[in-house]
PDB file of C-alpha atoms and ligand atoms in Angstrom:
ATOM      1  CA  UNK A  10      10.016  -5.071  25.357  1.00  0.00           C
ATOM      2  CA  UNK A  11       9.126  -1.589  23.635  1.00  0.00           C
ATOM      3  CA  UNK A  12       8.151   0.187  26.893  1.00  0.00           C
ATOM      4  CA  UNK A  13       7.757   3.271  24.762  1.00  0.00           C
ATOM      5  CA  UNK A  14       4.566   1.729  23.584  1.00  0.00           C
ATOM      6  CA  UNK A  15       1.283   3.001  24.035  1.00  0.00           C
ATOM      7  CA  UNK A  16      -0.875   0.646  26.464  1.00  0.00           C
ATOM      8  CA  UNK A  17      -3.657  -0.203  24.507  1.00  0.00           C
ATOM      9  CA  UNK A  18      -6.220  -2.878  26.729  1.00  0.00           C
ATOM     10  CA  UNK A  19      -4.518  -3.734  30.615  1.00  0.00           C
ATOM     11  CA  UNK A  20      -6.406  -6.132  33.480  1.00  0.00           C
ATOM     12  CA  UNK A  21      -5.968  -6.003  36.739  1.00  0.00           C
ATOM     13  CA  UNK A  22      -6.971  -8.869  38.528  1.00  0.00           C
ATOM     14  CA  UNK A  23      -9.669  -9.865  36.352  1.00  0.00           C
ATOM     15  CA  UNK A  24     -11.759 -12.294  37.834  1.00  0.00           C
ATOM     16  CA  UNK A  25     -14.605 -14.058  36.391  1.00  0.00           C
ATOM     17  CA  UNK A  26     -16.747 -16.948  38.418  1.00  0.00           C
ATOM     18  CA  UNK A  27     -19.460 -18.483  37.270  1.00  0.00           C
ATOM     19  CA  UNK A  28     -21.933 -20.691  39.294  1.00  0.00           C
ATOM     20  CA  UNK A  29     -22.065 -20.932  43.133  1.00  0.00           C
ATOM     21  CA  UNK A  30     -20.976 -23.476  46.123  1.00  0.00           C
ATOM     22  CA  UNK A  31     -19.963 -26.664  44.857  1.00  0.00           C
ATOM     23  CA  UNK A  32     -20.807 -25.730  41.228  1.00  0.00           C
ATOM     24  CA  UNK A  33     -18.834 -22.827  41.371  1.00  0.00           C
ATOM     25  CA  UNK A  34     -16.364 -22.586  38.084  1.00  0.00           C
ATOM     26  CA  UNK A  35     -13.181 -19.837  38.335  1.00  0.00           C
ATOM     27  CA  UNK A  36     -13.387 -19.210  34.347  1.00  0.00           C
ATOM     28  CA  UNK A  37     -11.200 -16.430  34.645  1.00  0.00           C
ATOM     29  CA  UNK A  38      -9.330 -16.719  37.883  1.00  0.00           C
ATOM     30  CA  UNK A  39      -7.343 -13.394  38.370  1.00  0.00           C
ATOM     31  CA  UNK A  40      -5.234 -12.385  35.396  1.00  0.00           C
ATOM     32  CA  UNK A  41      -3.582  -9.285  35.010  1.00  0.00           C
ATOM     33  CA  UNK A  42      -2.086  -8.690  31.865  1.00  0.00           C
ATOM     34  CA  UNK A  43      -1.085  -5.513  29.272  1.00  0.00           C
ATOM     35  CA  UNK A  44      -1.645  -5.339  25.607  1.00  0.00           C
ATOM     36  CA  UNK A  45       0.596  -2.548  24.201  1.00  0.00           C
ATOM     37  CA  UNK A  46      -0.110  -0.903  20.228  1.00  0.00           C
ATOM     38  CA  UNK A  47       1.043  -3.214  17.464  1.00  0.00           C
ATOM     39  CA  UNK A  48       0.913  -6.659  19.179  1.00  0.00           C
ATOM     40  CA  UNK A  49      -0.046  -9.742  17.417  1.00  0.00           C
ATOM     41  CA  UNK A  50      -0.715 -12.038  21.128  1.00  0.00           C
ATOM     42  CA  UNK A  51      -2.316 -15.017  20.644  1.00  0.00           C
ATOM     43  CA  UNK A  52      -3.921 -16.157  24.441  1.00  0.00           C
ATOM     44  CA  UNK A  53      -3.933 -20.444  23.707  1.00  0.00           C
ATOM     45  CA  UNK A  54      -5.069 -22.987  25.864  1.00  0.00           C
ATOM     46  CA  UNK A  55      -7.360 -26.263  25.815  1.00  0.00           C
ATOM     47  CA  UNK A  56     -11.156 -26.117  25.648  1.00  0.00           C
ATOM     48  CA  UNK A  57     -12.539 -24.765  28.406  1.00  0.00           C
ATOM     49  CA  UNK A  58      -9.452 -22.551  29.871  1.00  0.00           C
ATOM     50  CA  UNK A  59     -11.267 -19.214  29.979  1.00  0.00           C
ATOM     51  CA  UNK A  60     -10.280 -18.096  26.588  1.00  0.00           C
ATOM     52  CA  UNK A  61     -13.480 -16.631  25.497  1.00  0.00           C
ATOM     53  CA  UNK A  62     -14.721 -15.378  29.160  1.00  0.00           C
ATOM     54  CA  UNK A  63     -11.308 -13.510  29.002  1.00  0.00           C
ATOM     55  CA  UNK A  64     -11.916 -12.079  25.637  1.00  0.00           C
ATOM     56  CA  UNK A  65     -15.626 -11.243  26.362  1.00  0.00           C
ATOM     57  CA  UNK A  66     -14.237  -9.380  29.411  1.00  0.00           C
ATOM     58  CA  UNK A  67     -11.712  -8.016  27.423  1.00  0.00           C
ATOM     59  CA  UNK A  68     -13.943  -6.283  25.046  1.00  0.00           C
ATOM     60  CA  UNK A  69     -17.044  -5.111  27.473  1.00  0.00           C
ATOM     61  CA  UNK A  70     -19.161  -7.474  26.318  1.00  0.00           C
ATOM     62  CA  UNK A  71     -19.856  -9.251  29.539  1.00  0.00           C
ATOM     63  CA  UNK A  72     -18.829  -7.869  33.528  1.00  0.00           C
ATOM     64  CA  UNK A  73     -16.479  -9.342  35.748  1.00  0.00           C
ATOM     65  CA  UNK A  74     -17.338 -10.389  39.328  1.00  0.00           C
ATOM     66  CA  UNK A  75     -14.167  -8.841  40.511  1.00  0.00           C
ATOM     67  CA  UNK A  76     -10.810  -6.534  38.851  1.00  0.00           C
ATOM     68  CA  UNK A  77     -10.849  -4.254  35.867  1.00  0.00           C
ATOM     69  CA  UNK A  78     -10.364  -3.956  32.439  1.00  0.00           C
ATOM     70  CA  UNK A  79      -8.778  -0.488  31.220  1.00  0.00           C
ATOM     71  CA  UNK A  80      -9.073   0.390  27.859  1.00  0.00           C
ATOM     72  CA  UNK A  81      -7.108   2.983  26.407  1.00  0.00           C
ATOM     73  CA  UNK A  82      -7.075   4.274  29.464  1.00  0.00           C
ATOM     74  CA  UNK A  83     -11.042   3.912  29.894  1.00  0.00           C
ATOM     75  CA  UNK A  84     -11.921   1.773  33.391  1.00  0.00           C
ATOM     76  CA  UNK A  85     -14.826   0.245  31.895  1.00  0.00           C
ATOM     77  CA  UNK A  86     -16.530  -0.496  35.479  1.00  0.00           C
ATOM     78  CA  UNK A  87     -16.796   3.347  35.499  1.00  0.00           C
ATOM     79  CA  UNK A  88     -18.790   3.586  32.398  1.00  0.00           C
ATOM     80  CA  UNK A  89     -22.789   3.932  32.277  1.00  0.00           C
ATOM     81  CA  UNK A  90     -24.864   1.303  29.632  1.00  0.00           C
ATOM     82  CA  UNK A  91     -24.584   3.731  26.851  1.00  0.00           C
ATOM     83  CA  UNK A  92     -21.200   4.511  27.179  1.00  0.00           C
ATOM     84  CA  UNK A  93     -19.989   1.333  27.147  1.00  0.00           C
ATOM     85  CA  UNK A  94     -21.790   0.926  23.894  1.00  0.00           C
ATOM     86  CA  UNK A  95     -19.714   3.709  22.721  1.00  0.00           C
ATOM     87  CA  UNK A  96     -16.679   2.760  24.028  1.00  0.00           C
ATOM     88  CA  UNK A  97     -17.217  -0.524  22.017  1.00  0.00           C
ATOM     89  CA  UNK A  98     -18.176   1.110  18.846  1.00  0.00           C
ATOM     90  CA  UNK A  99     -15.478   3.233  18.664  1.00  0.00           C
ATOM     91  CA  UNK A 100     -12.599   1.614  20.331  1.00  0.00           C
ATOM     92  CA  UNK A 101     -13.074  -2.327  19.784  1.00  0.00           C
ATOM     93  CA  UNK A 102     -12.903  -4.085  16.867  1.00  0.00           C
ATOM     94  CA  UNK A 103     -14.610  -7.915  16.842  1.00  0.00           C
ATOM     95  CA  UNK A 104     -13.668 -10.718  14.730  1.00  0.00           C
ATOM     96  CA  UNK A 105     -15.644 -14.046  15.591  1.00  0.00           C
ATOM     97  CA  UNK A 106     -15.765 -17.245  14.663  1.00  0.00           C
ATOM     98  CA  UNK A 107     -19.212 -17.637  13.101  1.00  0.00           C
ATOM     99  CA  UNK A 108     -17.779 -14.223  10.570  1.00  0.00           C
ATOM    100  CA  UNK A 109     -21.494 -13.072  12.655  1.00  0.00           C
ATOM    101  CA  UNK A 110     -22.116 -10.836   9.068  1.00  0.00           C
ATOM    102  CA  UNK A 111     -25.647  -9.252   8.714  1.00  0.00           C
ATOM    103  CA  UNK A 112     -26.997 -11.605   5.858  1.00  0.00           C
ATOM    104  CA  UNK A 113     -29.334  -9.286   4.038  1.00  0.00           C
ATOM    105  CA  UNK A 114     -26.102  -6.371   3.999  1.00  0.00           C
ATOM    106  CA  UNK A 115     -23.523  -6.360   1.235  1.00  0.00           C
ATOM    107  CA  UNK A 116     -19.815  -7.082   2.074  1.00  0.00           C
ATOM    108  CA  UNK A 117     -19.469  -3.187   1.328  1.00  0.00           C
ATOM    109  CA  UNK A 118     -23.259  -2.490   3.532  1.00  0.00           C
ATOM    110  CA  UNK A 119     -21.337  -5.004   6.377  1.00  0.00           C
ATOM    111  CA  UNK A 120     -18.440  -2.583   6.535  1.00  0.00           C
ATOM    112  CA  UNK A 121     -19.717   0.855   6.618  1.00  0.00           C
ATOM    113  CA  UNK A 122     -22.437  -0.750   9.123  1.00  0.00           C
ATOM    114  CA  UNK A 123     -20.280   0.628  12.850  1.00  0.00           C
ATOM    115  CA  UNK A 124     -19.435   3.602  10.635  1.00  0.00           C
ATOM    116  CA  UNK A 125     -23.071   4.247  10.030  1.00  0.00           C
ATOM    117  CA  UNK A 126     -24.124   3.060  13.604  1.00  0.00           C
ATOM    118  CA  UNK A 127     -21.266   6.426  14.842  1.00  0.00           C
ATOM    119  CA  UNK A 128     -23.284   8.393  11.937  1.00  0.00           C
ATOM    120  CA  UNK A 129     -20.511   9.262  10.312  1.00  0.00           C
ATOM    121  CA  UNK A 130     -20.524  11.126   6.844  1.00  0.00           C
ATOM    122  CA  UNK A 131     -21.441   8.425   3.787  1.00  0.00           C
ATOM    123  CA  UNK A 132     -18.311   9.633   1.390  1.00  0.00           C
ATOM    124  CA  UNK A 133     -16.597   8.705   4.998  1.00  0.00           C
ATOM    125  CA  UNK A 134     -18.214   5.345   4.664  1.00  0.00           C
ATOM    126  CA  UNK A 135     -17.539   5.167   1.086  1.00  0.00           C
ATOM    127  CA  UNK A 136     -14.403   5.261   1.090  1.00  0.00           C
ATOM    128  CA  UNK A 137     -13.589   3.663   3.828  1.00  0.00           C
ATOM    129  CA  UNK A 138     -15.290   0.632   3.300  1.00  0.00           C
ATOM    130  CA  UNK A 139     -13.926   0.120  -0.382  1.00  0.00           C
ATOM    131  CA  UNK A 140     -10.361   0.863   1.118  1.00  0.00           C
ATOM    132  CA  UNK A 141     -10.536  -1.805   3.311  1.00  0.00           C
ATOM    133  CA  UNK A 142     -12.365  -4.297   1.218  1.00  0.00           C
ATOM    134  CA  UNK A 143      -9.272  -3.519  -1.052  1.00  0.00           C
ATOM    135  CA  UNK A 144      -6.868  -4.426   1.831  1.00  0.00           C
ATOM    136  CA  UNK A 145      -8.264  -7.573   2.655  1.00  0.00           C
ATOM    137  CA  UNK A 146      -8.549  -8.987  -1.038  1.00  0.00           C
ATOM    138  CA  UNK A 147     -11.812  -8.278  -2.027  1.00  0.00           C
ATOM    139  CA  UNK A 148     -11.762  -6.057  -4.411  1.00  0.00           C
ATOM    140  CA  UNK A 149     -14.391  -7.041  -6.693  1.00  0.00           C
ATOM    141  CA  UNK A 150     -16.774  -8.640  -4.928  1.00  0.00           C
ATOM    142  CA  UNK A 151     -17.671  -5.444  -2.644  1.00  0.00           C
ATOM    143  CA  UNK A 152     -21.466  -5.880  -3.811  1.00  0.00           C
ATOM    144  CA  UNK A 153     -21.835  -9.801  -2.843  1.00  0.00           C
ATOM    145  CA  UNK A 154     -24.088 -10.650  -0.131  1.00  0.00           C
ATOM    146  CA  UNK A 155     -22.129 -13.006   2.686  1.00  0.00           C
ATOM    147  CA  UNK A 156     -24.192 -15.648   1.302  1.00  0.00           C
ATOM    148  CA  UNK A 157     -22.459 -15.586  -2.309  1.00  0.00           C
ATOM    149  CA  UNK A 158     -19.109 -15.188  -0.643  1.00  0.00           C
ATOM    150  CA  UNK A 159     -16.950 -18.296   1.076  1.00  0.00           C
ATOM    151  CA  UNK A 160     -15.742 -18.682   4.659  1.00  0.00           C
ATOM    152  CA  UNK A 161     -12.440 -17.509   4.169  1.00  0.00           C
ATOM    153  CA  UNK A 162     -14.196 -14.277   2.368  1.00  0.00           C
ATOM    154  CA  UNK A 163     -16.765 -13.821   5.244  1.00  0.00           C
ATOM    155  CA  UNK A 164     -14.359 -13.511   7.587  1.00  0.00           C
ATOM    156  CA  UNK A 165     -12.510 -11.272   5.922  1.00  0.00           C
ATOM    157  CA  UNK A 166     -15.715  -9.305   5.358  1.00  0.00           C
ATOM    158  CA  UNK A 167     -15.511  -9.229   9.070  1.00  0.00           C
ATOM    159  CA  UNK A 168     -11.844  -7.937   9.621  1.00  0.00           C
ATOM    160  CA  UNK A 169     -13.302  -5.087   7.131  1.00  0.00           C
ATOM    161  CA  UNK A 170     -15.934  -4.360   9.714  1.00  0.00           C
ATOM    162  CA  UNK A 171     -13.670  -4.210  12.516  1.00  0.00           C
ATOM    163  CA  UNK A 172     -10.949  -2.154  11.172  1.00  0.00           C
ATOM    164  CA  UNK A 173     -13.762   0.465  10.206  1.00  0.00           C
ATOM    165  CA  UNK A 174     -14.321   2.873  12.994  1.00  0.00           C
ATOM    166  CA  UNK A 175      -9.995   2.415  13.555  1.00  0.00           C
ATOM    167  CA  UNK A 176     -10.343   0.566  16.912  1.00  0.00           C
ATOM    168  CA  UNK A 177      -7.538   0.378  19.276  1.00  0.00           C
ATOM    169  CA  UNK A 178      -7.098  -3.305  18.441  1.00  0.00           C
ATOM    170  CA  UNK A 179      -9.090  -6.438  17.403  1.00  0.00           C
ATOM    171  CA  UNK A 180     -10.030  -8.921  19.363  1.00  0.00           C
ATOM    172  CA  UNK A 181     -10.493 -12.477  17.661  1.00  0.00           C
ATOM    173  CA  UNK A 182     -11.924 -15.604  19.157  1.00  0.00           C
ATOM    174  CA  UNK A 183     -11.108 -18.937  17.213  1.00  0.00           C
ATOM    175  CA  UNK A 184     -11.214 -16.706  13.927  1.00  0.00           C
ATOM    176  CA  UNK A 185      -9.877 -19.540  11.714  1.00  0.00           C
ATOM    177  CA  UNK A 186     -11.868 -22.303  13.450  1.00  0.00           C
ATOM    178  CA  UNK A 187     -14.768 -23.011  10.329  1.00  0.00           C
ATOM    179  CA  UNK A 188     -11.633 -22.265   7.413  1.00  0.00           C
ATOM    180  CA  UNK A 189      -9.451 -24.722   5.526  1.00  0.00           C
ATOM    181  CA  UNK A 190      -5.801 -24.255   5.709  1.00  0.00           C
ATOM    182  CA  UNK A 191      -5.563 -22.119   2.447  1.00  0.00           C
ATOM    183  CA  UNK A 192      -7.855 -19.436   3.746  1.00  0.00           C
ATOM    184  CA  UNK A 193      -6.607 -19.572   7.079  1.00  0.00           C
ATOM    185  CA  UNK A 194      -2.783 -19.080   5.732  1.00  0.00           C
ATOM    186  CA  UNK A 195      -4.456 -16.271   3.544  1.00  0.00           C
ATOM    187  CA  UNK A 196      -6.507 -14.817   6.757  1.00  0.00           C
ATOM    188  CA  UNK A 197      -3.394 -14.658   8.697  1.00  0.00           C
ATOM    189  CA  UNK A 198      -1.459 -13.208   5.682  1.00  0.00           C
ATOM    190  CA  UNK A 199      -3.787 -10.310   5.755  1.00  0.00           C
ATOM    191  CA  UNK A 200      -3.655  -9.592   9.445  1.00  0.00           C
ATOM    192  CA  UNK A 201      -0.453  -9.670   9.812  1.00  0.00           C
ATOM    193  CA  UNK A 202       0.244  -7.030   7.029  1.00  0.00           C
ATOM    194  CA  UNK A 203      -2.293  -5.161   8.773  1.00  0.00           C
ATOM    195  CA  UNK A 204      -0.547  -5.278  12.059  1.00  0.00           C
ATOM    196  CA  UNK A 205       2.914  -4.616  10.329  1.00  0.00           C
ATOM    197  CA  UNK A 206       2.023  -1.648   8.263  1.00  0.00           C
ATOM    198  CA  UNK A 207      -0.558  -0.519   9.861  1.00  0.00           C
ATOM    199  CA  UNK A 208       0.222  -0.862  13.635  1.00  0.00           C
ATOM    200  CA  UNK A 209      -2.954  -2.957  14.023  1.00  0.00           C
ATOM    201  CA  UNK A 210      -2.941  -4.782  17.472  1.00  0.00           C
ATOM    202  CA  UNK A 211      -5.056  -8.215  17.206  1.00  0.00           C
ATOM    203  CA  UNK A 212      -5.374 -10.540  20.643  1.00  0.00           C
ATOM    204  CA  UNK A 213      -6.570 -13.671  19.467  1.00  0.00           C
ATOM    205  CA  UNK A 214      -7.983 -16.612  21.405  1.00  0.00           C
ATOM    206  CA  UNK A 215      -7.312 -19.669  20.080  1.00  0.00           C
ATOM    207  CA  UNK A 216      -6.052 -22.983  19.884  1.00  0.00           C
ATOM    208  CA  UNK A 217      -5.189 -23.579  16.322  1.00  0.00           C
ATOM    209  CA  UNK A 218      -1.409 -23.998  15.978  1.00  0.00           C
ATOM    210  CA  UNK A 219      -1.271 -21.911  12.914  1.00  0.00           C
ATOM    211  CA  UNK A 220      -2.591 -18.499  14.437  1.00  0.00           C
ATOM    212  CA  UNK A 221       0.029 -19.509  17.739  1.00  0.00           C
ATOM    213  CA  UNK A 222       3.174 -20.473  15.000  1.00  0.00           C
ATOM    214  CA  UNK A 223       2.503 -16.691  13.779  1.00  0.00           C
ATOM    215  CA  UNK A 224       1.306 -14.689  16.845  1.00  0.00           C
ATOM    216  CA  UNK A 225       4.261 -12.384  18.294  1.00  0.00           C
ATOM    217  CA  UNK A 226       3.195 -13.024  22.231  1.00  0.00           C
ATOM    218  CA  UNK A 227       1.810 -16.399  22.933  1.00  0.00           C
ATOM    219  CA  UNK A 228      -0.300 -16.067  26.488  1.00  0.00           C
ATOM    220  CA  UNK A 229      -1.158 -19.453  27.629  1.00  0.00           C
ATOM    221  CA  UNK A 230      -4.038 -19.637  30.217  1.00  0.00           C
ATOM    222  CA  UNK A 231      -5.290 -23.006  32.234  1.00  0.00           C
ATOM    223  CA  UNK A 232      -7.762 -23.088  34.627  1.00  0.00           C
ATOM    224  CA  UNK A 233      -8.735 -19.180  33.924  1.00  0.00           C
ATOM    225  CA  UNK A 234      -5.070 -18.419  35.074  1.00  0.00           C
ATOM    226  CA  UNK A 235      -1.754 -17.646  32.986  1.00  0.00           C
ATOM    227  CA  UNK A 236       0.836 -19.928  32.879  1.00  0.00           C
ATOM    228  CA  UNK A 237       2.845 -18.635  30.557  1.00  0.00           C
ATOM    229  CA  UNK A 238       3.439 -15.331  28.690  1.00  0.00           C
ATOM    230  CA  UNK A 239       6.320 -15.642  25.983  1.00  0.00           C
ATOM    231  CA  UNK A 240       7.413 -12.962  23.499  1.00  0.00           C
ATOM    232  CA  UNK A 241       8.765 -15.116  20.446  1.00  0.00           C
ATOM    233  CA  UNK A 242       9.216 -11.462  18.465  1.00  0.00           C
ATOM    234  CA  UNK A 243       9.660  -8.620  19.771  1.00  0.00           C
ATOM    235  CA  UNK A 244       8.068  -4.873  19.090  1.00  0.00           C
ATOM    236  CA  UNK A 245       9.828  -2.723  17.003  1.00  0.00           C
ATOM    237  CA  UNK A 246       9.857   0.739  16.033  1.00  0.00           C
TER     238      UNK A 246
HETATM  239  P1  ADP B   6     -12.556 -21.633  26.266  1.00  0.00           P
HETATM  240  O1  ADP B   6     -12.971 -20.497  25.406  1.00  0.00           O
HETATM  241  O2  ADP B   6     -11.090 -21.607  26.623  1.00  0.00           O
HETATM  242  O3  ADP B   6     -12.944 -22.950  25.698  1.00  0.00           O
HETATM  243  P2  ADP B   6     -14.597 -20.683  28.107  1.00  0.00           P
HETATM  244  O4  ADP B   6     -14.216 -19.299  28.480  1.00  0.00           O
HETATM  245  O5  ADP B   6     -15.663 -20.850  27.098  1.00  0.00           O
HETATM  246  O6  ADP B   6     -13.281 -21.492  27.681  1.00  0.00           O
HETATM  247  O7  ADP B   6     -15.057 -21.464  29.428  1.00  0.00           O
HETATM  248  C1  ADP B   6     -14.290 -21.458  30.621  1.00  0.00           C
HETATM  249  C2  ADP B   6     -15.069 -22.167  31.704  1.00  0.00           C
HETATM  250  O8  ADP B   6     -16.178 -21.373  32.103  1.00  0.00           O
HETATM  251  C3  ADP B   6     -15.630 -23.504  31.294  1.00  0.00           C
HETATM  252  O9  ADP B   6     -15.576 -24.375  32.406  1.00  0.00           O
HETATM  253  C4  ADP B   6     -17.057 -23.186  30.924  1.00  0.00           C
HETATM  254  O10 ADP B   6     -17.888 -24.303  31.100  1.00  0.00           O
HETATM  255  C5  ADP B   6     -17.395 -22.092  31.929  1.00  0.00           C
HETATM  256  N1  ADP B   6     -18.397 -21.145  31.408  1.00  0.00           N
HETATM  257  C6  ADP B   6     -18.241 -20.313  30.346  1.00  0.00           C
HETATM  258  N2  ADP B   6     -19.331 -19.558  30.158  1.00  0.00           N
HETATM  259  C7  ADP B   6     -20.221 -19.927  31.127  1.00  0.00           C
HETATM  260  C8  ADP B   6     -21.545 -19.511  31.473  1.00  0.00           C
HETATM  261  N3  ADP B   6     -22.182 -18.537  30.792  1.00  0.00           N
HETATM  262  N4  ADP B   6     -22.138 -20.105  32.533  1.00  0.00           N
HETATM  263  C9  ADP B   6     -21.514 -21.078  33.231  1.00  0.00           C
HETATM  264  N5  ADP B   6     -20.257 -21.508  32.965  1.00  0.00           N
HETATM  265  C10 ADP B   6     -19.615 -20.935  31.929  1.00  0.00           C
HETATM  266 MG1   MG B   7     -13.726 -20.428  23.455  1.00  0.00          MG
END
């Protein structure tokens, strides 16, 4: 399974609990698991399996009651407030659901926006930002506020964003979830090209069977544990 592949995101008996006593609910209920450069994993499983607790674990965003999450090699128990703000910036990219643009910014002003949070240069930004826009099909339309633009547009507005600062992969919860079946196909399309030329590692969570029929790794958690963990193609290169 491509051992010689970099480690990108690893658990280690991640737990998660929420409630107390009798109203006490295991979310995430001690998963270890490793995410290695260029995977396209999709972690499925019915409403109200843990998928999102996992993923907000996964990405900093909230703390577990017990295990770790290592990111690129980062423990991110051993990080302080602001460095786990950092850490986030620069090494986690976020696509959600809701696209979550900034309304008054520009598809191109939604881009550079991590960019400009890390201060980097504006011909950086630039540049950047109009690459990207380019990769995900929106060349064009670089100027349109998310209002003017659809779903399917939004969101990939928001794969723009979180490909900026070159994360060490993407995580995605229930990206296709608001989009039709033409801009989910298209959606997918682009991430996958992404991931294949570019070595971009996406975890989603979902359950839509479209994002599972094209995910590399299918993960598939019940009860905030893993049942299953299938490679349906492998790494290569
Ligand atoms: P999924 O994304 O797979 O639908 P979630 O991670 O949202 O699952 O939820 C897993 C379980 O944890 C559910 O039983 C849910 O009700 C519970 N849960 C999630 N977030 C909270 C919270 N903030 N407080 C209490 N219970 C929660
Ligand atoms: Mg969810």
């Amino acid at each position: 399974m491509s051992l010689e592949r970099k480690i990108v995101l690893k658990t280690e008996d991640l737990v998660k609990t929420f409630g107390e006593g009798d109203l006490e609910v295991h979310a995430v209920d001690h998963i270890s698991l490793e995410v290695r450069e260029g995977e396209f994993t999709a972690i499925k499983g019915p409403s109200g399996s843990g998928k999102t607790t996992l993923l907000n674990l996964l990405g900093g965003l909230d703390e577990p009651t017990d295990g770790r999450v290592i990111v690129d090699g980062i423990d991110l128990s051993k990080l302080s407030r602001n460095e786990l703000v950092d850490l986030r910036l620069k090494k986690i990219g976020f696509v959600f659901q809701a696209y979550n643009l900034i309304p008054v910014l520009t598809a191109r002003e939604n881009t550079e926006f991590i960019m400009l949070l890390q201060d980097r240069p504006k011909e950086e930004r630039t540049q950047r930002a109009e690459q990207l826009l380019h990769a995900v099909g929106l060349e064009g339309h670089e100027d349109k506020r998310p209002g003017k633009l659809s779903g399917g547009q939004q969101q990939r507005v928001a794969v723009a964003r979180a490909l900026a600062p070159k994360p060490a992969f993407i995580l995605a919860d229930e990206p296709t979830a608001n989009l039709d079946s033409k801009s989910t196909e298209n959606l997918l399309d682009i991430m996958k090209k992404l991931n294949e030329e570019e070595h971009v590692t996406f975890v989603f969570a979902t359950h839509d069977d479209r994002v599972i029929q094209r995910a590399k790794r299918v993960i598939t958690v019940d009860d905030g544990k893993i049942v299953n963990d299938e490679w349906k193609e492998e790494l290569v290169g």
